[in-house]
Amino acid sequence: MAEKTTRDCLEHFCYGICQLYGKRYLRHPTWNNLQKIYEVHLEKHGIPGMIGSLDCRQWRWYNCPTAWRGQHTRGDQKGSTLVLQAVASYDLWVWSAFFGVAGCFNDINTLEASPLIEGYISGTIPKAGFHANGNDYEHGYYLADGIYPEYSIIVKTFSETFDEKRKYFKKLQESSRKDIERCFGVLQQRWHFIRNPCCMWHKDRIRMTMYACIILHNMIIEDDGRAICQNYIPEDLVEGTQATMEERLANAQLLRSREIHNTLKADLVEHAWAIRPIRFNSDHDEDSEEEEVEEFEDGNFEDVGLDAGENEEEEGENENETEE
């Protein structure tokens, strides 16, 4: 087939994927999904209330029009780029994707323009509370790096650690936040279209192709049986009612509350420190005993005991015979 025909077939295929499966595989987690996600992340990472990891990734746009290159170029990138913001859980399922922002946007600008913030302000995103260090919170949070603002839905790491608790939480948060980095790596390895610079012209078609790749990625995770939320129930997808102007102002104030952010982080530090795995001295003694048993079973020991006594008696008799 000609190149034009193959490009048209790809565009029609991506359009069909988004229309047929976008509602299921690009959905926000429901209340039941959030309960399962909380449980898995508490077991794997040791922190309650975690929805996923949030981060952005730049994608090179090779055929960016000359008139747009100023707004799609940033100093730390080699050329024109488009920004992808995603949220991934421990199983690498992408729960939220926002793509198509100009490359000059940083992570803060992309977050403010994303429908994720608008969903929390308007009240359309499902919420599920959790319990941490004796305090109750209305909704979960996302792990992010240091550039993100101090919002009530974002938990960042510490720039400086003054005690063992903060040092332990810093290590825990940074290791748990690798889920989204792993997800970006899997997307690039799985789809060569994302690994290489984009050669398409129209931004809406590029956006549709990116969403199609993410949908197929989630379909593969579900087909392999590695998804946290395997059972899809369409009846659970109930969008919340649109908030009024007064409710939007109140939600925005709670969302950008630095006090809630600091309180949540302090409670997570205490909770993670309280349930951390502790290694006592008795554990060292048990490990040493197990090592001795393994050495004995392997035969890695010296000849001691009765055999050594018999050998000494035989040597003494031989010496007496030589003297006589």
mmCIF file of C-alpha atoms in Angstrom:
data_model
loop_
_atom_site.group_PDB
_atom_site.id
_atom_site.type_symbol
_atom_site.label_atom_id
_atom_site.label_comp_id
_atom_site.label_asym_id
_atom_site.label_seq_id
_atom_site.Cartn_x
_atom_site.Cartn_y
_atom_site.Cartn_z
ATOM 1 C CA MET A 1 0.000 0.000 0.000
ATOM 2 C CA ALA A 2 1.021 3.570 -0.489
ATOM 3 C CA GLU A 3 2.179 5.722 2.422
ATOM 4 C CA LYS A 4 -0.944 7.880 2.253
ATOM 5 C CA THR A 5 -3.153 4.802 2.461
ATOM 6 C CA THR A 6 -1.299 3.400 5.470
ATOM 7 C CA ARG A 7 -1.551 6.723 7.305
ATOM 8 C CA ASP A 8 -5.268 6.935 6.619
ATOM 9 C CA CYS A 9 -5.776 3.358 7.844
ATOM 10 C CA LEU A 10 -3.868 4.160 11.044
ATOM 11 C CA GLU A 11 -5.971 7.252 11.679
ATOM 12 C CA HIS A 12 -9.228 5.360 11.153
ATOM 13 C CA PHE A 13 -8.021 2.541 13.416
ATOM 14 C CA CYS A 14 -7.104 4.933 16.239
ATOM 15 C CA TYR A 15 -10.410 6.744 15.843
ATOM 16 C CA GLY A 16 -12.305 3.462 16.140
ATOM 17 C CA ILE A 17 -10.318 2.421 19.230
ATOM 18 C CA CYS A 18 -11.052 5.711 20.995
ATOM 19 C CA GLN A 19 -14.739 5.640 20.114
ATOM 20 C CA LEU A 20 -15.336 2.014 21.099
ATOM 21 C CA TYR A 21 -13.094 1.548 24.147
ATOM 22 C CA GLY A 22 -12.284 5.042 25.398
ATOM 23 C CA LYS A 23 -15.101 5.129 27.951
ATOM 24 C CA ARG A 24 -13.924 1.886 29.560
ATOM 25 C CA TYR A 25 -10.128 2.094 29.414
ATOM 26 C CA LEU A 26 -9.697 5.846 29.948
ATOM 27 C CA ARG A 27 -12.142 6.086 32.844
ATOM 28 C CA HIS A 28 -11.529 7.559 36.256
ATOM 29 C CA PRO A 29 -11.505 5.030 39.106
ATOM 30 C CA THR A 30 -14.879 4.468 40.723
ATOM 31 C CA TRP A 31 -15.471 4.174 44.458
ATOM 32 C CA ASN A 32 -15.009 0.390 44.343
ATOM 33 C CA ASN A 33 -11.882 0.763 42.218
ATOM 34 C CA LEU A 34 -10.419 3.223 44.706
ATOM 35 C CA GLN A 35 -10.916 0.776 47.574
ATOM 36 C CA LYS A 36 -8.967 -1.918 45.706
ATOM 37 C CA ILE A 37 -6.255 0.547 44.706
ATOM 38 C CA TYR A 38 -5.880 1.731 48.317
ATOM 39 C CA GLU A 39 -5.547 -1.860 49.490
ATOM 40 C CA VAL A 40 -2.920 -2.843 46.918
ATOM 41 C CA HIS A 41 -0.820 0.296 47.415
ATOM 42 C CA LEU A 42 -0.937 -0.122 51.200
ATOM 43 C CA GLU A 43 0.325 -3.675 50.793
ATOM 44 C CA LYS A 44 2.999 -2.921 48.190
ATOM 45 C CA HIS A 45 4.186 0.560 49.204
ATOM 46 C CA GLY A 46 3.126 0.831 52.845
ATOM 47 C CA ILE A 47 1.208 4.133 52.608
ATOM 48 C CA PRO A 48 -2.604 4.460 52.722
ATOM 49 C CA GLY A 49 -4.809 6.495 50.393
ATOM 50 C CA MET A 50 -2.479 6.468 47.387
ATOM 51 C CA ILE A 51 -4.286 6.580 44.019
ATOM 52 C CA GLY A 52 -1.209 6.587 41.809
ATOM 53 C CA SER A 53 1.860 8.476 40.642
ATOM 54 C CA LEU A 54 1.614 11.705 38.646
ATOM 55 C CA ASP A 55 4.190 12.970 36.171
ATOM 56 C CA CYS A 56 4.675 14.536 32.729
ATOM 57 C CA ARG A 57 6.724 13.443 29.722
ATOM 58 C CA GLN A 58 7.851 15.429 26.661
ATOM 59 C CA TRP A 59 7.304 13.915 23.208
ATOM 60 C CA ARG A 60 9.271 15.255 20.250
ATOM 61 C CA TRP A 61 7.157 16.721 17.419
ATOM 62 C CA TYR A 62 9.312 16.561 14.313
ATOM 63 C CA ASN A 63 6.831 18.126 11.852
ATOM 64 C CA CYS A 64 5.734 20.997 14.039
ATOM 65 C CA PRO A 65 4.701 23.990 11.867
ATOM 66 C CA THR A 66 7.212 26.812 11.810
ATOM 67 C CA ALA A 67 4.688 29.332 13.132
ATOM 68 C CA TRP A 68 4.105 27.168 16.249
ATOM 69 C CA ARG A 69 7.682 26.264 17.106
ATOM 70 C CA GLY A 70 8.093 29.129 19.540
ATOM 71 C CA GLN A 71 5.370 27.910 21.885
ATOM 72 C CA HIS A 72 6.290 24.228 21.473
ATOM 73 C CA THR A 73 10.004 24.657 22.253
ATOM 74 C CA ARG A 74 11.634 24.687 25.681
ATOM 75 C CA GLY A 75 15.225 25.276 26.681
ATOM 76 C CA ASP A 76 15.874 21.778 28.060
ATOM 77 C CA GLN A 77 14.531 20.078 24.907
ATOM 78 C CA LYS A 78 16.241 19.742 21.523
ATOM 79 C CA GLY A 79 13.198 20.678 19.444
ATOM 80 C CA SER A 80 9.441 21.137 19.420
ATOM 81 C CA THR A 81 7.582 18.869 21.837
ATOM 82 C CA LEU A 82 4.121 17.962 23.130
ATOM 83 C CA VAL A 83 3.418 17.191 26.787
ATOM 84 C CA LEU A 84 1.776 14.048 28.143
ATOM 85 C CA GLN A 85 0.489 14.036 31.734
ATOM 86 C CA ALA A 86 -0.505 10.655 33.148
ATOM 87 C CA VAL A 87 -1.435 8.936 36.404
ATOM 88 C CA ALA A 88 -0.410 5.285 36.828
ATOM 89 C CA SER A 89 -0.975 2.826 39.645
ATOM 90 C CA TYR A 90 1.209 -0.090 40.790
ATOM 91 C CA ASP A 91 -0.009 -2.360 37.957
ATOM 92 C CA LEU A 92 0.967 0.356 35.394
ATOM 93 C CA TRP A 93 -2.679 1.023 34.531
ATOM 94 C CA VAL A 94 -3.106 4.594 33.256
ATOM 95 C CA TRP A 95 -6.057 6.088 35.172
ATOM 96 C CA SER A 96 -5.764 9.590 33.795
ATOM 97 C CA ALA A 97 -4.169 10.902 30.586
ATOM 98 C CA PHE A 98 -3.956 14.445 29.287
ATOM 99 C CA PHE A 99 -2.043 15.031 26.066
ATOM 100 C CA GLY A 100 -1.549 17.829 23.548
ATOM 101 C CA VAL A 101 -0.282 20.748 25.626
ATOM 102 C CA ALA A 102 2.422 22.899 24.046
ATOM 103 C CA GLY A 103 5.985 21.972 24.926
ATOM 104 C CA CYS A 104 6.714 25.316 26.589
ATOM 105 C CA PHE A 105 4.444 24.305 29.497
ATOM 106 C CA ASN A 106 6.091 22.911 32.586
ATOM 107 C CA ASP A 107 4.496 20.380 34.940
ATOM 108 C CA ILE A 108 2.669 23.052 36.962
ATOM 109 C CA ASN A 109 1.064 24.679 33.909
ATOM 110 C CA THR A 110 0.076 21.286 32.537
ATOM 111 C CA LEU A 111 -1.536 20.312 35.842
ATOM 112 C CA GLU A 112 -3.530 23.535 36.027
ATOM 113 C CA ALA A 113 -4.792 23.049 32.453
ATOM 114 C CA SER A 114 -5.607 19.347 32.872
ATOM 115 C CA PRO A 115 -9.143 18.007 33.452
ATOM 116 C CA LEU A 116 -7.868 16.327 36.625
ATOM 117 C CA ILE A 117 -7.943 19.589 38.585
ATOM 118 C CA GLU A 118 -11.214 20.623 36.967
ATOM 119 C CA GLY A 119 -12.781 17.319 37.981
ATOM 120 C CA TYR A 120 -11.953 17.887 41.648
ATOM 121 C CA ILE A 121 -13.170 21.476 41.584
ATOM 122 C CA SER A 122 -16.424 20.666 39.773
ATOM 123 C CA GLY A 123 -17.025 17.549 41.885
ATOM 124 C CA THR A 124 -17.426 15.128 38.963
ATOM 125 C CA ILE A 125 -14.530 12.790 39.924
ATOM 126 C CA PRO A 126 -15.484 9.943 42.302
ATOM 127 C CA LYS A 127 -13.893 10.211 45.737
ATOM 128 C CA ALA A 128 -13.184 7.691 48.483
ATOM 129 C CA GLY A 129 -11.943 8.538 51.954
ATOM 130 C CA PHE A 130 -9.160 6.852 53.875
ATOM 131 C CA HIS A 131 -7.681 6.785 57.376
ATOM 132 C CA ALA A 132 -4.094 7.729 58.268
ATOM 133 C CA ASN A 133 -2.566 8.184 61.732
ATOM 134 C CA GLY A 134 -5.920 8.641 63.436
ATOM 135 C CA ASN A 135 -7.245 11.240 60.968
ATOM 136 C CA ASP A 136 -9.824 10.854 58.192
ATOM 137 C CA TYR A 137 -9.454 12.367 54.708
ATOM 138 C CA GLU A 138 -12.167 12.807 52.087
ATOM 139 C CA HIS A 139 -10.189 11.794 49.001
ATOM 140 C CA GLY A 140 -6.948 10.146 47.983
ATOM 141 C CA TYR A 141 -3.770 11.694 46.650
ATOM 142 C CA TYR A 142 -1.092 11.337 43.978
ATOM 143 C CA LEU A 143 2.651 11.031 44.461
ATOM 144 C CA ALA A 144 4.642 13.648 42.558
ATOM 145 C CA ASP A 145 8.115 15.174 42.395
ATOM 146 C CA GLY A 146 9.253 18.454 43.866
ATOM 147 C CA ILE A 147 8.104 20.835 41.113
ATOM 148 C CA TYR A 148 4.402 20.299 41.771
ATOM 149 C CA PRO A 149 2.510 22.711 44.065
ATOM 150 C CA GLU A 150 1.493 21.868 47.613
ATOM 151 C CA TYR A 151 -2.096 20.792 46.941
ATOM 152 C CA SER A 152 -4.229 18.521 49.091
ATOM 153 C CA ILE A 153 -4.268 15.842 46.350
ATOM 154 C CA ILE A 154 -0.466 15.811 45.896
ATOM 155 C CA VAL A 155 2.160 14.361 48.218
ATOM 156 C CA LYS A 156 5.763 15.311 47.538
ATOM 157 C CA THR A 157 8.992 14.202 49.134
ATOM 158 C CA PHE A 158 11.177 16.159 51.548
ATOM 159 C CA SER A 159 14.039 18.252 50.250
ATOM 160 C CA GLU A 160 15.852 17.884 53.584
ATOM 161 C CA THR A 161 15.571 15.113 56.161
ATOM 162 C CA PHE A 162 16.200 15.912 59.820
ATOM 163 C CA ASP A 163 15.302 12.609 61.454
ATOM 164 C CA GLU A 164 14.915 8.921 60.677
ATOM 165 C CA LYS A 165 11.172 9.190 60.079
ATOM 166 C CA ARG A 166 11.506 11.714 57.293
ATOM 167 C CA LYS A 167 14.449 9.857 55.817
ATOM 168 C CA TYR A 168 12.404 6.643 55.715
ATOM 169 C CA PHE A 169 9.383 8.393 54.155
ATOM 170 C CA LYS A 170 11.585 10.112 51.553
ATOM 171 C CA LYS A 171 12.957 6.761 50.465
ATOM 172 C CA LEU A 172 9.471 5.231 50.469
ATOM 173 C CA GLN A 173 7.915 8.051 48.458
ATOM 174 C CA GLU A 174 10.662 8.107 45.831
ATOM 175 C CA SER A 175 10.528 4.343 45.346
ATOM 176 C CA SER A 176 6.720 4.333 45.106
ATOM 177 C CA ARG A 177 6.752 7.172 42.573
ATOM 178 C CA LYS A 178 8.665 4.985 40.102
ATOM 179 C CA ASP A 179 5.370 3.460 38.954
ATOM 180 C CA ILE A 180 4.740 6.269 36.490
ATOM 181 C CA GLU A 181 8.351 6.135 35.242
ATOM 182 C CA ARG A 182 7.963 2.416 34.620
ATOM 183 C CA CYS A 183 4.704 3.108 32.804
ATOM 184 C CA PHE A 184 6.350 5.633 30.468
ATOM 185 C CA GLY A 185 9.133 3.158 29.745
ATOM 186 C CA VAL A 186 6.683 0.363 28.947
ATOM 187 C CA LEU A 187 4.716 2.645 26.611
ATOM 188 C CA GLN A 188 7.855 3.576 24.696
ATOM 189 C CA GLN A 189 9.060 -0.019 24.443
ATOM 190 C CA ARG A 190 5.651 -1.317 23.425
ATOM 191 C CA TRP A 191 4.804 1.302 20.770
ATOM 192 C CA HIS A 192 7.523 2.501 18.414
ATOM 193 C CA PHE A 193 5.228 5.332 17.392
ATOM 194 C CA ILE A 194 5.764 6.882 20.827
ATOM 195 C CA ARG A 195 9.466 6.048 21.017
ATOM 196 C CA ASN A 196 10.313 7.946 17.827
ATOM 197 C CA PRO A 197 9.626 11.637 17.042
ATOM 198 C CA CYS A 198 6.131 12.309 15.757
ATOM 199 C CA CYS A 199 5.922 12.920 11.996
ATOM 200 C CA MET A 200 2.223 13.805 11.835
ATOM 201 C CA TRP A 201 0.971 17.304 11.103
ATOM 202 C CA HIS A 202 -2.418 17.705 12.757
ATOM 203 C CA LYS A 203 -2.488 17.963 16.521
ATOM 204 C CA ASP A 204 -5.941 16.421 16.927
ATOM 205 C CA ARG A 205 -4.822 13.297 15.053
ATOM 206 C CA ILE A 206 -1.667 13.093 17.154
ATOM 207 C CA ARG A 207 -3.785 13.340 20.317
ATOM 208 C CA MET A 208 -6.127 10.594 19.099
ATOM 209 C CA THR A 209 -3.187 8.290 18.280
ATOM 210 C CA MET A 210 -1.638 8.790 21.719
ATOM 211 C CA TYR A 211 -4.919 7.981 23.477
ATOM 212 C CA ALA A 212 -5.292 4.873 21.298
ATOM 213 C CA CYS A 213 -1.851 3.651 22.412
ATOM 214 C CA ILE A 214 -2.777 4.183 26.077
ATOM 215 C CA ILE A 215 -6.083 2.343 25.603
ATOM 216 C CA LEU A 216 -4.319 -0.635 24.010
ATOM 217 C CA HIS A 217 -1.762 -0.561 26.830
ATOM 218 C CA ASN A 218 -4.530 -0.861 29.435
ATOM 219 C CA MET A 219 -6.207 -3.602 27.397
ATOM 220 C CA ILE A 220 -2.990 -5.642 27.414
ATOM 221 C CA ILE A 221 -2.652 -5.278 31.202
ATOM 222 C CA GLU A 222 -6.240 -6.440 31.695
ATOM 223 C CA ASP A 223 -5.830 -9.353 29.267
ATOM 224 C CA ASP A 224 -2.675 -10.522 31.063
ATOM 225 C CA GLY A 225 -4.537 -10.569 34.384
ATOM 226 C CA ARG A 226 -2.244 -7.996 36.037
ATOM 227 C CA ALA A 227 -4.844 -5.252 36.482
ATOM 228 C CA ILE A 228 -5.888 -4.342 40.011
ATOM 229 C CA CYS A 229 -9.503 -3.747 38.916
ATOM 230 C CA GLN A 230 -10.345 -6.636 36.617
ATOM 231 C CA ASN A 231 -14.134 -6.520 36.774
ATOM 232 C CA TYR A 232 -15.618 -3.698 34.723
ATOM 233 C CA ILE A 233 -19.158 -2.721 35.760
ATOM 234 C CA PRO A 234 -20.643 0.031 33.560
ATOM 235 C CA GLU A 235 -23.272 0.819 36.209
ATOM 236 C CA ASP A 236 -20.529 2.028 38.571
ATOM 237 C CA LEU A 237 -19.544 4.813 36.167
ATOM 238 C CA VAL A 238 -21.774 7.470 37.653
ATOM 239 C CA GLU A 239 -20.551 11.038 37.217
ATOM 240 C CA GLY A 240 -21.169 13.463 40.034
ATOM 241 C CA THR A 241 -23.438 16.422 39.673
ATOM 242 C CA GLN A 242 -21.951 19.701 38.513
ATOM 243 C CA ALA A 243 -21.108 21.920 41.457
ATOM 244 C CA THR A 244 -22.487 25.397 41.858
ATOM 245 C CA MET A 245 -20.300 28.483 41.873
ATOM 246 C CA GLU A 246 -20.127 28.565 45.686
ATOM 247 C CA GLU A 247 -19.227 24.879 45.799
ATOM 248 C CA ARG A 248 -16.562 25.376 43.120
ATOM 249 C CA LEU A 249 -14.947 28.141 45.156
ATOM 250 C CA ALA A 250 -15.002 25.997 48.300
ATOM 251 C CA ASN A 251 -13.580 22.968 46.453
ATOM 252 C CA ALA A 252 -10.838 25.074 44.896
ATOM 253 C CA GLN A 253 -9.900 26.459 48.303
ATOM 254 C CA LEU A 254 -9.718 22.981 49.829
ATOM 255 C CA LEU A 255 -7.775 21.687 46.841
ATOM 256 C CA ARG A 256 -5.096 24.380 47.122
ATOM 257 C CA SER A 257 -4.931 24.269 50.921
ATOM 258 C CA ARG A 258 -1.313 24.099 52.055
ATOM 259 C CA GLU A 259 -2.415 23.314 55.599
ATOM 260 C CA ILE A 260 -4.166 20.105 54.506
ATOM 261 C CA HIS A 261 -1.139 19.207 52.399
ATOM 262 C CA ASN A 262 1.271 19.548 55.326
ATOM 263 C CA THR A 263 -1.068 17.733 57.732
ATOM 264 C CA LEU A 264 -1.493 14.863 55.296
ATOM 265 C CA LYS A 265 2.229 14.535 54.756
ATOM 266 C CA ALA A 266 2.898 14.542 58.522
ATOM 267 C CA ASP A 267 0.257 11.844 59.080
ATOM 268 C CA LEU A 268 1.696 9.719 56.288
ATOM 269 C CA VAL A 269 5.170 10.009 57.805
ATOM 270 C CA GLU A 270 3.917 8.804 61.173
ATOM 271 C CA HIS A 271 1.776 6.050 59.659
ATOM 272 C CA ALA A 272 4.570 4.731 57.440
ATOM 273 C CA TRP A 273 7.010 4.778 60.361
ATOM 274 C CA ALA A 274 4.545 2.921 62.609
ATOM 275 C CA ILE A 275 3.941 0.028 60.185
ATOM 276 C CA ARG A 276 7.470 -0.233 58.812
ATOM 277 C CA PRO A 277 9.103 -3.691 58.884
ATOM 278 C CA ILE A 278 11.322 -3.897 61.983
ATOM 279 C CA ARG A 279 14.259 -6.286 62.285
ATOM 280 C CA PHE A 280 15.044 -7.335 65.871
ATOM 281 C CA ASN A 281 18.140 -9.049 67.280
ATOM 282 C CA SER A 282 16.215 -12.301 67.522
ATOM 283 C CA ASP A 283 15.903 -12.205 63.753
ATOM 284 C CA HIS A 284 19.696 -12.067 63.460
ATOM 285 C CA ASP A 285 19.999 -15.051 65.819
ATOM 286 C CA GLU A 286 17.480 -17.029 63.811
ATOM 287 C CA ASP A 287 19.325 -16.201 60.589
ATOM 288 C CA SER A 288 22.634 -17.344 62.069
ATOM 289 C CA GLU A 289 21.059 -20.601 63.260
ATOM 290 C CA GLU A 290 19.617 -21.192 59.814
ATOM 291 C CA GLU A 291 23.038 -20.595 58.258
ATOM 292 C CA GLU A 292 24.624 -23.150 60.613
ATOM 293 C CA VAL A 293 21.982 -25.716 59.733
ATOM 294 C CA GLU A 294 22.556 -25.107 56.027
ATOM 295 C CA GLU A 295 26.304 -25.495 56.419
ATOM 296 C CA PHE A 296 25.809 -28.748 58.345
ATOM 297 C CA GLU A 297 23.490 -30.095 55.667
ATOM 298 C CA ASP A 298 25.943 -29.138 52.939
ATOM 299 C CA GLY A 299 28.801 -30.848 54.780
ATOM 300 C CA ASN A 300 30.802 -27.649 55.265
ATOM 301 C CA PHE A 301 32.144 -28.516 58.743
ATOM 302 C CA GLU A 302 35.385 -29.799 60.269
ATOM 303 C CA ASP A 303 35.903 -33.372 61.565
ATOM 304 C CA VAL A 304 35.402 -32.973 65.313
ATOM 305 C CA GLY A 305 33.935 -35.095 68.091
ATOM 306 C CA LEU A 306 34.294 -38.919 68.372
ATOM 307 C CA ASP A 307 36.146 -39.320 65.126
ATOM 308 C CA ALA A 308 38.780 -36.823 66.259
ATOM 309 C CA GLY A 309 39.231 -38.703 69.600
ATOM 310 C CA GLU A 310 39.738 -42.063 67.871
ATOM 311 C CA ASN A 311 42.326 -40.502 65.569
ATOM 312 C CA GLU A 312 44.249 -39.133 68.557
ATOM 313 C CA GLU A 313 44.289 -42.566 70.270
ATOM 314 C CA GLU A 314 45.575 -44.238 67.117
ATOM 315 C CA GLU A 315 48.360 -41.639 66.812
ATOM 316 C CA GLY A 316 49.393 -42.260 70.465
ATOM 317 C CA GLU A 317 49.613 -46.051 69.956
ATOM 318 C CA ASN A 318 51.763 -45.575 66.878
ATOM 319 C CA GLU A 319 54.180 -43.339 68.806
ATOM 320 C CA ASN A 320 54.569 -45.937 71.635
ATOM 321 C CA GLU A 321 55.329 -48.704 69.119
ATOM 322 C CA THR A 322 58.077 -46.590 67.517
ATOM 323 C CA GLU A 323 59.684 -45.862 70.907
ATOM 324 C CA GLU A 324 59.762 -49.570 71.798
#
